[in-house]
Coordinates of C-alpha atoms in Angstrom, one line a residue:
X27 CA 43.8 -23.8 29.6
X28 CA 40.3 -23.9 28.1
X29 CA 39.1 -22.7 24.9
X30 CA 36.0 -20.8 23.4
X31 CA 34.3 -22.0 19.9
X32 CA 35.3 -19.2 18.1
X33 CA 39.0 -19.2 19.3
X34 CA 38.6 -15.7 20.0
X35 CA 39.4 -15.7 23.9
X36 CA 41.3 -17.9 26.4
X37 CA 40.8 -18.0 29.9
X38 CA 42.9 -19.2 32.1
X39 CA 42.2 -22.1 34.8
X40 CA 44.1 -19.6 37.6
X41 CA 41.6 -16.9 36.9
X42 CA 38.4 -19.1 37.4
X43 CA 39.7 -21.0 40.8
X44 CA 38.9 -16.9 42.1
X45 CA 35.2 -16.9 41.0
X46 CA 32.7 -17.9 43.9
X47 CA 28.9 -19.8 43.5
X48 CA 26.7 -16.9 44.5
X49 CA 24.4 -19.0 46.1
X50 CA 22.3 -16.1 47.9
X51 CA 20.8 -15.4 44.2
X52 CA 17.6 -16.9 43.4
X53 CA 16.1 -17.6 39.8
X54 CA 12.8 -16.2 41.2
X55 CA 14.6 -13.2 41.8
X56 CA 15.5 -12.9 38.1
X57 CA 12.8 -13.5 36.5
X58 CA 10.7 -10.2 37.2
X59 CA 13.9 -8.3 35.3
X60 CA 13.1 -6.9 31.5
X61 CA 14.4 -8.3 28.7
X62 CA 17.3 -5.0 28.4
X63 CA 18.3 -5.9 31.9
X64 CA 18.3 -9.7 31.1
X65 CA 20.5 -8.8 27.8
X66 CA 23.2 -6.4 29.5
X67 CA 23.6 -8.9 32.5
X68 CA 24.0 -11.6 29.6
X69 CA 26.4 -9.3 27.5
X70 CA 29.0 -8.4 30.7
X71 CA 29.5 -12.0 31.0
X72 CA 30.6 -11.7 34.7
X73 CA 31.6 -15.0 36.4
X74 CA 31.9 -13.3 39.7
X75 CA 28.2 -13.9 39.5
X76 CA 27.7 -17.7 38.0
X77 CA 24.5 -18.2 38.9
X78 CA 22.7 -14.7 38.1
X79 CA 24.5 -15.5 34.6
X80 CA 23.1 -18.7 34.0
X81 CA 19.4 -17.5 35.2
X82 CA 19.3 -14.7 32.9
X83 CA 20.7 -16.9 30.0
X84 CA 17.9 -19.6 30.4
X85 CA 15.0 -16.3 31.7
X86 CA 15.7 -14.8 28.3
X87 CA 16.3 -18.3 26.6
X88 CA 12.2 -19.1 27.8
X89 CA 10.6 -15.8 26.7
X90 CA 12.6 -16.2 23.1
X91 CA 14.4 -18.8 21.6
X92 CA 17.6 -20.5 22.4
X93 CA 19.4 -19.7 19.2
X94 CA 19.4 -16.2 20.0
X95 CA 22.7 -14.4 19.2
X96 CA 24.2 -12.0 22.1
X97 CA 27.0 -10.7 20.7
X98 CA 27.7 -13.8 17.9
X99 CA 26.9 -16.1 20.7
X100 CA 23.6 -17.6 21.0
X101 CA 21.5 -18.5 24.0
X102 CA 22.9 -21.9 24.3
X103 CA 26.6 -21.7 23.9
X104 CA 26.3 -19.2 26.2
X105 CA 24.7 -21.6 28.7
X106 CA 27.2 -24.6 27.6
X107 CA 30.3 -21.7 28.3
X108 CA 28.7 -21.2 31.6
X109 CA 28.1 -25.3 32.3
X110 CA 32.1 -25.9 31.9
X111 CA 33.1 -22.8 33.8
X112 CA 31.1 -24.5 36.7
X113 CA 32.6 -28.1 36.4
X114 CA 36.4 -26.5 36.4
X115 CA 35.4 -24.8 39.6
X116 CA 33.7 -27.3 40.9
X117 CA 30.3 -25.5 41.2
X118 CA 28.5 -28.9 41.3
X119 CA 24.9 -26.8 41.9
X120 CA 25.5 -24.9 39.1
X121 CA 26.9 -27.9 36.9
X122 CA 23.3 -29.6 37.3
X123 CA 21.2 -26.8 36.6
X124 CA 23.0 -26.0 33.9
X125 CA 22.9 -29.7 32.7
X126 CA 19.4 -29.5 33.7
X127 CA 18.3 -26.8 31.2
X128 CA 20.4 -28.1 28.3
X129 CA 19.2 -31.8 28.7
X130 CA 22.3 -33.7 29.1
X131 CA 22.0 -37.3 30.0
X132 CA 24.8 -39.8 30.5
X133 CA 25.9 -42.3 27.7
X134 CA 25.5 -45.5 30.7
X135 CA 22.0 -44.7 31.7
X136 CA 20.5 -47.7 29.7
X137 CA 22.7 -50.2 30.6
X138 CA 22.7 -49.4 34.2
X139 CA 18.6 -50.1 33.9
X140 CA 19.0 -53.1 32.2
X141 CA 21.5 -54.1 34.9
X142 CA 19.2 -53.5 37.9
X143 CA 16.0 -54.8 36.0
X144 CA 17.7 -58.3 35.5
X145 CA 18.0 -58.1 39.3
X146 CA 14.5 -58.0 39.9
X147 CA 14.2 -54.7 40.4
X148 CA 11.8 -52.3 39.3
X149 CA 12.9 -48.2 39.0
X150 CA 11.1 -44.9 39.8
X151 CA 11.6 -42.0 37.7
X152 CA 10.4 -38.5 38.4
X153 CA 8.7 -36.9 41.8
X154 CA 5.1 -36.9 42.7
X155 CA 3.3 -34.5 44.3
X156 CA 4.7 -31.3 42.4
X157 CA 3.4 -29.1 39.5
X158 CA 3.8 -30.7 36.3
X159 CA 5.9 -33.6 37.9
X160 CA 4.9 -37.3 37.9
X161 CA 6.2 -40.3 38.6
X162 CA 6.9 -43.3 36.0
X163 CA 7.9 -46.8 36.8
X164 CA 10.3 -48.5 34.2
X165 CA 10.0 -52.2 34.3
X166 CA 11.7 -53.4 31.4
X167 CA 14.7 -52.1 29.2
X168 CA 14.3 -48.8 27.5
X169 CA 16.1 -47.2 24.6
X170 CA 18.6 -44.1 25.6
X171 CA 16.5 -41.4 23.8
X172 CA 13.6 -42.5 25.6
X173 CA 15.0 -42.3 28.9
X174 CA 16.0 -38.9 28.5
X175 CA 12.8 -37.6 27.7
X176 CA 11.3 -39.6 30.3
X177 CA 13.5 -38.2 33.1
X178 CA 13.2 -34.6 31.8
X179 CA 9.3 -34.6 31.5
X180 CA 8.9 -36.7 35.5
X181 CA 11.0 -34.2 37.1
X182 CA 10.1 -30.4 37.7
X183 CA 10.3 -27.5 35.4
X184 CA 11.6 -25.4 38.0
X185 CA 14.0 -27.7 39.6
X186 CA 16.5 -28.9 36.6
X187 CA 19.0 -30.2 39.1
X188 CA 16.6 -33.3 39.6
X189 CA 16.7 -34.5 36.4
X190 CA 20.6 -34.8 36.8
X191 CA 21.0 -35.9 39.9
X192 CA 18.6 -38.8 39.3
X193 CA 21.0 -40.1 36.7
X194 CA 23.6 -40.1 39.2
X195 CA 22.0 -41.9 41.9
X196 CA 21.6 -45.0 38.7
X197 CA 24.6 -44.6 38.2
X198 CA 25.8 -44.9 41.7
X199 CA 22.9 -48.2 42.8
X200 CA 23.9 -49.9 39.5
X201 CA 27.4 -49.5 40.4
X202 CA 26.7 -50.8 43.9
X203 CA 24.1 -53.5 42.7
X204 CA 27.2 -55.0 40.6
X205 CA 29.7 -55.4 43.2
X206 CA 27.7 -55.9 46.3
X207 CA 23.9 -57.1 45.5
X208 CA 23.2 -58.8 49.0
X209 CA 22.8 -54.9 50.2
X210 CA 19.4 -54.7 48.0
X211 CA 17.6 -57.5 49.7
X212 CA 14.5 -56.5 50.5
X213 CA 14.6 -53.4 48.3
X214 CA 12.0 -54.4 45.0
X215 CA 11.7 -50.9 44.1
X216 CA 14.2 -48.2 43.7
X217 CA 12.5 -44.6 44.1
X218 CA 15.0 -42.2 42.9
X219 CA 12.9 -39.0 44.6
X220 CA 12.7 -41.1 47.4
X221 CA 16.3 -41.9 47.8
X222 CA 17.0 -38.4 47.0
X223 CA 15.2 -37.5 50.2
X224 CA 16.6 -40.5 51.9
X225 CA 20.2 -38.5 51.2
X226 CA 19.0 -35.1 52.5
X227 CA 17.6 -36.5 55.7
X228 CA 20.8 -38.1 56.2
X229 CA 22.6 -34.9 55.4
X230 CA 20.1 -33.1 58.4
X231 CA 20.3 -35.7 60.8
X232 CA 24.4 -35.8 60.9
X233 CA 24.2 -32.3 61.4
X234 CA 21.9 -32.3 64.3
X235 CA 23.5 -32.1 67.9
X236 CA 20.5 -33.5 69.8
X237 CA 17.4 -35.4 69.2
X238 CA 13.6 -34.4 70.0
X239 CA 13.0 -36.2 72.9
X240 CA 9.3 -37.0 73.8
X241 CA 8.0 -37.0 77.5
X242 CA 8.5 -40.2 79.1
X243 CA 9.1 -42.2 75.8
X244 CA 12.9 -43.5 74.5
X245 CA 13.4 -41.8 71.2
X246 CA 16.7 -44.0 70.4
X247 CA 19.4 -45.1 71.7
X248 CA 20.7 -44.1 74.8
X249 CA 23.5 -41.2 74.7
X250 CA 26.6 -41.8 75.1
X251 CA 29.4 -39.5 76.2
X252 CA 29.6 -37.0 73.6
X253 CA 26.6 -37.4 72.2
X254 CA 22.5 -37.0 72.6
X255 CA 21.6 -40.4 70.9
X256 CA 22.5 -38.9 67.5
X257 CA 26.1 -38.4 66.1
X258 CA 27.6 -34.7 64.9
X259 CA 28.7 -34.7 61.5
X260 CA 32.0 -35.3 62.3
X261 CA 31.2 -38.1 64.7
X262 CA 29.6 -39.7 61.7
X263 CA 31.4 -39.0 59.1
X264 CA 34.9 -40.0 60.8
X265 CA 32.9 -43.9 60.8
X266 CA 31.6 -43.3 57.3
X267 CA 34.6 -42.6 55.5
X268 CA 38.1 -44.4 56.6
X269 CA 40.5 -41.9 54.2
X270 CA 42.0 -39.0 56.3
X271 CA 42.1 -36.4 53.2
X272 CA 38.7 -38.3 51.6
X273 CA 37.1 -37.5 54.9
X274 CA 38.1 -34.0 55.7
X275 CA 36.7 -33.6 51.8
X276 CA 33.2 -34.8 53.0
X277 CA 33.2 -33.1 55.7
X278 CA 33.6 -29.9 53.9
X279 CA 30.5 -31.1 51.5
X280 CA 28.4 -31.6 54.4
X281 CA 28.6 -28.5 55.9
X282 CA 26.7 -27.3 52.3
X283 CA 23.1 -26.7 52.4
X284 CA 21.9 -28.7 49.6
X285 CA 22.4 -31.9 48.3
X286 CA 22.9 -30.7 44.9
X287 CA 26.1 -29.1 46.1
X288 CA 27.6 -32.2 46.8
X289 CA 30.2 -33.9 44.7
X290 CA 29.1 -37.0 42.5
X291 CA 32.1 -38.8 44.6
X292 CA 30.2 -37.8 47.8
X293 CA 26.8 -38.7 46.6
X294 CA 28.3 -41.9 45.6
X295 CA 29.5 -42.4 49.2
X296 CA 26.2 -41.2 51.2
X297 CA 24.1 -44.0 48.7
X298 CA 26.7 -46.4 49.7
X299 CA 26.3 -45.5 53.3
X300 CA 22.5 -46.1 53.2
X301 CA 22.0 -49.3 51.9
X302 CA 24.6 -51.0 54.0
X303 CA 22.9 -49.1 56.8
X304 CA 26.3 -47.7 57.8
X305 CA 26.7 -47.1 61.5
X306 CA 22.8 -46.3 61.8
X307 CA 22.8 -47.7 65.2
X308 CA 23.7 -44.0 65.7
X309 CA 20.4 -43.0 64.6
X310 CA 17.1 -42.7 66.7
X311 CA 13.9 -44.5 66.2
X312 CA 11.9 -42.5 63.7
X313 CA 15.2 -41.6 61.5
X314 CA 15.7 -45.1 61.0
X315 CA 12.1 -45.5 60.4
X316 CA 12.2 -42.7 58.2
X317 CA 15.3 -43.8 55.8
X318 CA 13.6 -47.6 55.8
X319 CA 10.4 -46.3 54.1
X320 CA 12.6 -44.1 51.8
X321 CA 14.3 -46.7 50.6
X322 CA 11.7 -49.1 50.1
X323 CA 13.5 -52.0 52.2
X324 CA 11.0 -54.6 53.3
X325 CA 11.9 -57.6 55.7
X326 CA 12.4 -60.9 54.6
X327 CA 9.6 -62.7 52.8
X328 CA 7.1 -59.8 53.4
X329 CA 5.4 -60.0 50.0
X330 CA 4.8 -63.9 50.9
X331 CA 3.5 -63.6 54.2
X332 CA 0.9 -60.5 52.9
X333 CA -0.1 -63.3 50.3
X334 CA -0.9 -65.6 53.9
X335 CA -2.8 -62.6 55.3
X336 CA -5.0 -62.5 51.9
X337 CA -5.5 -66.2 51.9
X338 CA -7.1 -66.3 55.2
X339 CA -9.2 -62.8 54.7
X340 CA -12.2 -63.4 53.4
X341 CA -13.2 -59.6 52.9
X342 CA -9.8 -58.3 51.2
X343 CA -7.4 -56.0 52.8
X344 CA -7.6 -51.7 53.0
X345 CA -3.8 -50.6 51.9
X346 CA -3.2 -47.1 52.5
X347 CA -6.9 -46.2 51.5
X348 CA -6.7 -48.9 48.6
X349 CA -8.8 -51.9 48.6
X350 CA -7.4 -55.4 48.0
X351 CA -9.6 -57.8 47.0
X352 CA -9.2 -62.1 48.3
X353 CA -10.4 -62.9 44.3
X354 CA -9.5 -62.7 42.1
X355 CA -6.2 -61.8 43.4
X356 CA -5.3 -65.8 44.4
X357 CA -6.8 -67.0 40.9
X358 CA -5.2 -64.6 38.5
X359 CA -1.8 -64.6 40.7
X360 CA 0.4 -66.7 42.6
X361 CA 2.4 -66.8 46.0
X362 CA 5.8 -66.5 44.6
X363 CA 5.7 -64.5 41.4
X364 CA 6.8 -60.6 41.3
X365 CA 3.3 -59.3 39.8
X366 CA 2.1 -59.8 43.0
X367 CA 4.9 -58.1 44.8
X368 CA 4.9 -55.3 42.4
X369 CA 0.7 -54.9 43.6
X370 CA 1.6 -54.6 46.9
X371 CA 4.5 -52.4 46.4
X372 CA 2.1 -50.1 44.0
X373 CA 0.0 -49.6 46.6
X374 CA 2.4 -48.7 49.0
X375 CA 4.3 -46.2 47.0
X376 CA 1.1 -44.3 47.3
X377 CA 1.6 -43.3 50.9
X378 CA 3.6 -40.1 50.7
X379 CA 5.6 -40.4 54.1
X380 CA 8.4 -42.9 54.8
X381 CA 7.9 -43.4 57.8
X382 CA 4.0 -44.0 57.7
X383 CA 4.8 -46.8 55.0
X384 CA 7.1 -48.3 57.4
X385 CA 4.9 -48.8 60.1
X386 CA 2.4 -50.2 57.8
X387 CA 5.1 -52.6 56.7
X388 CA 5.5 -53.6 60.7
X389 CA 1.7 -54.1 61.3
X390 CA 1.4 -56.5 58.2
X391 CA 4.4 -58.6 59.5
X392 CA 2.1 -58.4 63.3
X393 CA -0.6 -60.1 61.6
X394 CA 1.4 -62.3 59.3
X395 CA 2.8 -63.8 62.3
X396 CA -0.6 -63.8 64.7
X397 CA -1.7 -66.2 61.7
X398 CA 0.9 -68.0 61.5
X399 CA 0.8 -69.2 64.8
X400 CA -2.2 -69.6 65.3
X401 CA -3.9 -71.3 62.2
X402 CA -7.4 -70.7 64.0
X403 CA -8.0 -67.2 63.2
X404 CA -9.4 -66.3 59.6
X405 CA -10.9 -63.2 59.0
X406 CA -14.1 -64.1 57.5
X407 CA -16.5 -61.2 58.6
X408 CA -14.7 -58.0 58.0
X409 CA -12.1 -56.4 55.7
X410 CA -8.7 -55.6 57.9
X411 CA -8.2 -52.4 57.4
X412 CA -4.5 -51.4 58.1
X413 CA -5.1 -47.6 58.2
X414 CA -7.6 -48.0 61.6
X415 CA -5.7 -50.5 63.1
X416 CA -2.7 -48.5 62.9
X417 CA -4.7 -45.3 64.6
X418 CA -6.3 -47.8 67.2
X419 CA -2.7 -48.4 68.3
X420 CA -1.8 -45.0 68.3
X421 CA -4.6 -44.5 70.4
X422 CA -3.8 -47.3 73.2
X423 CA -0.5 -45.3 73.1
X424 CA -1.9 -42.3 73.5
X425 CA -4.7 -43.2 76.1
X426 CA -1.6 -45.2 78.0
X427 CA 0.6 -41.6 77.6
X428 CA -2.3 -38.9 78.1
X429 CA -1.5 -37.7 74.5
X430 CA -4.6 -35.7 73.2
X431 CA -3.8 -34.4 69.7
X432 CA -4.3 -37.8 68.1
X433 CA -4.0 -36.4 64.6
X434 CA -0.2 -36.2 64.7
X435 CA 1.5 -39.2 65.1
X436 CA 4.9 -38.2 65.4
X437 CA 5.4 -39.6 69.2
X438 CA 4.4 -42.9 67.7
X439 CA 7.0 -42.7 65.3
X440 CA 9.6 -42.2 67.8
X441 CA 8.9 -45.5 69.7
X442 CA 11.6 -48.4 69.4
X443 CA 10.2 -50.9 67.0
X444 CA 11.3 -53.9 69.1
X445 CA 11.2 -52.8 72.9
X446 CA 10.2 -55.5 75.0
X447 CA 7.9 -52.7 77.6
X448 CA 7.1 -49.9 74.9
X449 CA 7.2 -50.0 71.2
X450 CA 5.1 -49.6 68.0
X451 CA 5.0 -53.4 67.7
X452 CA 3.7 -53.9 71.2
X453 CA 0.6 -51.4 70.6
X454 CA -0.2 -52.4 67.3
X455 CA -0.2 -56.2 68.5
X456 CA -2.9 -55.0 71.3
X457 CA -4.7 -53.5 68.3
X458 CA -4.9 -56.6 65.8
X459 CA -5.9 -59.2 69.0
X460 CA -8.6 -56.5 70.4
X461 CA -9.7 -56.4 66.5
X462 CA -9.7 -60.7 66.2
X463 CA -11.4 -60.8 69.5
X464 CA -14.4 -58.4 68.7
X465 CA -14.9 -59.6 65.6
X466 CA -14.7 -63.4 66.4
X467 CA -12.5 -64.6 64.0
X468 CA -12.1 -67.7 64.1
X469 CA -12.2 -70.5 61.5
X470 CA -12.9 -73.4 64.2
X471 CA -13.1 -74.2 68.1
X472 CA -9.9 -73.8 69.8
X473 CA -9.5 -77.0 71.8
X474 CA -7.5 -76.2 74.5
X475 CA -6.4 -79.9 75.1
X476 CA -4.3 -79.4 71.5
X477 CA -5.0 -82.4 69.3
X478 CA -7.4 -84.0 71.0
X479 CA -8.0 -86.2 74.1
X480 CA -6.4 -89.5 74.2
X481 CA -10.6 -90.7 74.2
X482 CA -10.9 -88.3 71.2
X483 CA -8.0 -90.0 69.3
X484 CA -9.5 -93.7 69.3
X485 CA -13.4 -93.0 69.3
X486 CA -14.8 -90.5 67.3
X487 CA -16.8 -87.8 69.2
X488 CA -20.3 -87.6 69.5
X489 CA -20.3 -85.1 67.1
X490 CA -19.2 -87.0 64.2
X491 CA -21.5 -89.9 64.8
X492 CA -23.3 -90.7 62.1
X493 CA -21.0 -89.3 59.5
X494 CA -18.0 -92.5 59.5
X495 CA -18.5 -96.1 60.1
X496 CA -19.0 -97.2 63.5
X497 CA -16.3 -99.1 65.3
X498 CA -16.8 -102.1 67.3
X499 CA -14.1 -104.2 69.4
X500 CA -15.5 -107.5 69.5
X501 CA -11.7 -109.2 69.8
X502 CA -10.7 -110.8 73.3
X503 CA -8.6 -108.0 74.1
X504 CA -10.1 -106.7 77.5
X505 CA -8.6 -107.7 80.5
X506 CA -11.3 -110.1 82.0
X507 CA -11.5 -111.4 78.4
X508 CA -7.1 -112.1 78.1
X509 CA -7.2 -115.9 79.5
X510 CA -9.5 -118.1 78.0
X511 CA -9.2 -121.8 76.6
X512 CA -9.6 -121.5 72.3
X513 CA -12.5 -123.9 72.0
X514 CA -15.5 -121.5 72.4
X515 CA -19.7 -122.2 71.7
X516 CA -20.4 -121.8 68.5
X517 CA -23.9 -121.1 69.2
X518 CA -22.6 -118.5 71.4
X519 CA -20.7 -116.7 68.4
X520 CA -23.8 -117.3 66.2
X521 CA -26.1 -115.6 68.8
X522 CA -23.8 -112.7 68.9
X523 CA -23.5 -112.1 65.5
X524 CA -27.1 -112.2 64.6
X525 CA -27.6 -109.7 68.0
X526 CA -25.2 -107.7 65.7
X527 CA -26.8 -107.8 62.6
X528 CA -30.0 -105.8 64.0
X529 CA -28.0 -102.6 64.9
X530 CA -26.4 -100.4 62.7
X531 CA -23.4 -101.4 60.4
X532 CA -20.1 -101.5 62.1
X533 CA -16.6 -101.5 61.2
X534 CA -15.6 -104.6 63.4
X535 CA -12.1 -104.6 64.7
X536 CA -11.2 -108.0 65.8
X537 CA -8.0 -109.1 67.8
X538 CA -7.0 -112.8 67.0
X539 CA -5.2 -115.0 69.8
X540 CA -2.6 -117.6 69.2
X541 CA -2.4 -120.1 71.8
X542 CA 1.1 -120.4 74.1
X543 CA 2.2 -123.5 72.8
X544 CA 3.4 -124.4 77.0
X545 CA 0.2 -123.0 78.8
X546 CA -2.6 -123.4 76.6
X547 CA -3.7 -120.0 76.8
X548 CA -3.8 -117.6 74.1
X549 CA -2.4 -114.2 73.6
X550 CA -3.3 -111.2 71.1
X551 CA -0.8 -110.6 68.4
X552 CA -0.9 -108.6 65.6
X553 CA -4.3 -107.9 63.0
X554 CA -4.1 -109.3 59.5
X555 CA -6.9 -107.7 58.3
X556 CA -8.7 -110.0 55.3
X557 CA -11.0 -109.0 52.8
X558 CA -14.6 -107.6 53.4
X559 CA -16.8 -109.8 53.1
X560 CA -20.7 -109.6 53.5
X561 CA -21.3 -112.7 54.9
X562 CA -20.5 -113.7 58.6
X563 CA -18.9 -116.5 59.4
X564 CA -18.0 -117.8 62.6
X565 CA -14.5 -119.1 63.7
X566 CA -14.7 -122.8 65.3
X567 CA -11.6 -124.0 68.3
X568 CA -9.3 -123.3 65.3
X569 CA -7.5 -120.5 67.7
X570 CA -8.6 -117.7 64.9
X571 CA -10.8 -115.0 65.6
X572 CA -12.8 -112.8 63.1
X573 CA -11.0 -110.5 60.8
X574 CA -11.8 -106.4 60.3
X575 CA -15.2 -107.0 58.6
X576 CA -17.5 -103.9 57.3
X577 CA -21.1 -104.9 57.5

């Protein structure tokens, strides 16, 4: 049994299981209605109707004031009676519009920020791109009140349901983030409108029976019996949830055509179902692209290897139309800390499709690993500017498939990322080497011997002649030069050295013998460098030659 405030009527829980959502009704549809109309609808109180109810409450709500009394009920306990008719019949639309327009917020909204910003995460309120809508990026812990007002003022006017449902997906990633964090790696930012649309795609591409196949190009994964590439829904949804009567539930949610209708149990499960990338083998190409860039998951130690790709660009980097300068990004910031990673995710979160800011994600890991590999290449003439590269791969793809409209890049999108014959990665490689090859970057000459020559490694090229000490081997260590008796002319040695003297300075490497104490001769051993000196002095029959001396 439930209870009004003034005790006057009771209604039983019986009677509301037989009202209906009356979904075909639209606010929009409401609002051209007079005041008198507004009022009578207002005064028959009909629950057979729910939602024309609740859109002339809140219509004549806007064009007076909420503590208007309708028959010794204002405005707004009209609209709270209408808010827990919908949650006893489970009208979970209705329940977050009419949350929506009262403002109701959920006690654990502060704590479950503070638990996913100790993570090292970052959270995106609101929706961008709409009428009176922005988007706002809490990094650090905020006080309940100013939440609420926060969420309220990001979200739509005319969409309410937002609002609400944005509290539910914290709820739902802190609850996830708590008992299984290794399923956020690689997510830094958590984009609540985003995610949203990551849930409604998943919604639409369960539902779908086939997949848009493109004209000599895999989309996905090859069909299997009963299938196109793409599961049903009940394909899908028989992997996703293991319960019998838990599944036949979902199923019934899915078959609804918004996600606001679904339960917060089922919203819960779909989140879950995304991050650990539940059974999305099933997907094709450009819906897994697609629900990547929605959720903001980047590969392992992408932020780092962008900071490579800025170290060795002169010039800067173009970002989705946003310029990234070499300096003083390395002075002010370093490789490892998360201002940088928050930069680079800022400028990211600009690009308005996922699956754009996916593939920008896959050419920036192309280059990262050209460079790594090859520590020749700097690009020290030009800025890189992802957004051509990625249409100059397009359009080796297209030229390669006879595509002409080269303004839609949808058959891109649908290529496997890691196919060995045709993918993105493939294309965009052929974009980035055709780029480093016209534009000749290249920080020195690539010796195609590796190292160096054997020569190279014990003389010093031509090149650097001039520029180091000169080395001369004046021990008995050449082969016509390996037998002979100790006691050599000293006059000899003088003559030599003073020959010596006239020519440029050398470093003098000398190799002393020791005599075999049977045959007389004398063999090299090891160099005991002694002490420069700047005098020469010449070795007698002691069996010692010359040390390392720098003249």
């Amino acid at each position: 049994m439930e209870e009004t405030h003034d005790n006057s009527a009771i209604f039983s829980r019986l009677s509301l299981k037989e009202g209906y959502d009356d979904d075909m009704t639209h606010e929009k549809d409401v609002t051209p209605r007079t005041d008198h109309e507004l009022f009578q609808i207002i005064e028959k109180d009909d629950m057979e109707r729910p939602r024309l109810l609740a859109f002339a409450i809140w219509i004549l709500w806007s064009r007076t004031h909420p503590d208007l009394l309708v028959h010794n009920f204002t405005l707004r306990e009209r609209l709270e009676k209408v808010y827990r008719r919908a949650c006893q019949l489970r009208l979970w639309w209705l329940v977050r519009y009419c949350a929506g327009r009262l403002h109701k917020a959920m006690n654990s909204l502060a704590p479950a920020i503070t638990n996913m910003l100790v993570r090292g995460k970052q959270i995106t309120l609101g929706v961008r791109n709409r009428p009176g809508a922005r988007e706002e990026i809490i990094v650090r812990p905020i006080a309940p009140s100013d939440l609420n007002r926060l969420l309220f003022e990001c979200c739509p006017a005319d969409e309410p349901q937002a609002a609400v449902f944005h509290q539910e997906l914290i709820i739902a990633c802190s609850d996830l983030m708590s008992h299984n964090p290794q399923v956020f790696e690689g997510v830094l930012t958590i984009r609540l409108s985003w995610l949203s649309d990551a849930i409604s795609m998943l919604l639409n591409y369960v539902r779908i029976t086939g997949a848009l196949k493109f004209s000599g190009v895999s989309t996905g994964t090859p069909p299997t019996p009963g299938t196109t590439g793409i599961p049903t829904e009940l394909d899908f949804i028989r992997k996703l949830i293991r319960t019998k009567y838990r599944r036949e539930k979902v199923i019934e949610e899915f078959k609804k055509s918004c996600i606001y209708d679904l339960s917060p149990t089922v919203v819960k499960d779909v989140v879950t179902a995304l991050m650990t990338r539940t059974n999305w083998h099933l997907l094709s190409s450009l819906q897994t692209r697609r629900l990547n860039g929605a959720l903001n998951r980047m590969p392992v130690n992408f932020y780092d290897r962008v900071w490579t790709i800025l170290e060795r660009s002169t010039h800067g980097i173009i970002i989705a139309d946003q310029f990234l300068p070499q300096q003083p990004t390395l002075s002010d910031m370093t490789r490892f800390e998360l201002t940088f990673s928050y930069k680079i995710e800022a400028m990211l979160s600009r690009i308005s499709h996922p699956e754009y800011r996916q593939l920008l994600v896959e050419l920036l890991s192309i280059i990262a690993t050209i460079l790594e590999r090859n520590p020749e290449i700097a690009f020290t003439h030009s800025r890189i500017d992802c957004d051509s590269l990625i249409k100059k791969g397009f359009a080796l793809f297209a030229a390669e498939e006879g595509i002409k409209d080269l303004n839609d890049l949808t058959p891109f999108y649908q290529l496997e990322g890691q196919a060995l014959s045709t993918s993105t990665a493939t294309f965009l490689t052929k974009a980035v080497v055709e780029f480093i090859l016209a534009g000749r970057h290249f920080s020195q000459v690539i010796n195609i011997f590796g190292e160096g020559t054997p020569e190279e490694k014990t003389l010093p090229s031509q090149h650097h002649r001039g520029k180091m000490p000169k080395i001369a081997y004046t021990g008995r260590a050449s082969s016509e030069k390996k037998k002979r008796h100790v006691g050599g002319s000293s006059s000899s040695s003088q003559h030599h050295h003073h020959h010596q003297q006239q020519q440029t300075p050398l470093l003098r490497l000398a190799t002393p013998l020791t005599p075999e104490p049977s045959s007389g001769t004398v063999t090299p051993r090891a160099i005991t460098p002694s002490p420069l000196s700047s005098s020469l002095n010449t070795s007698g029959g002691g069996g010692q030659d010359e040390s390392c001396r720098l003249q």
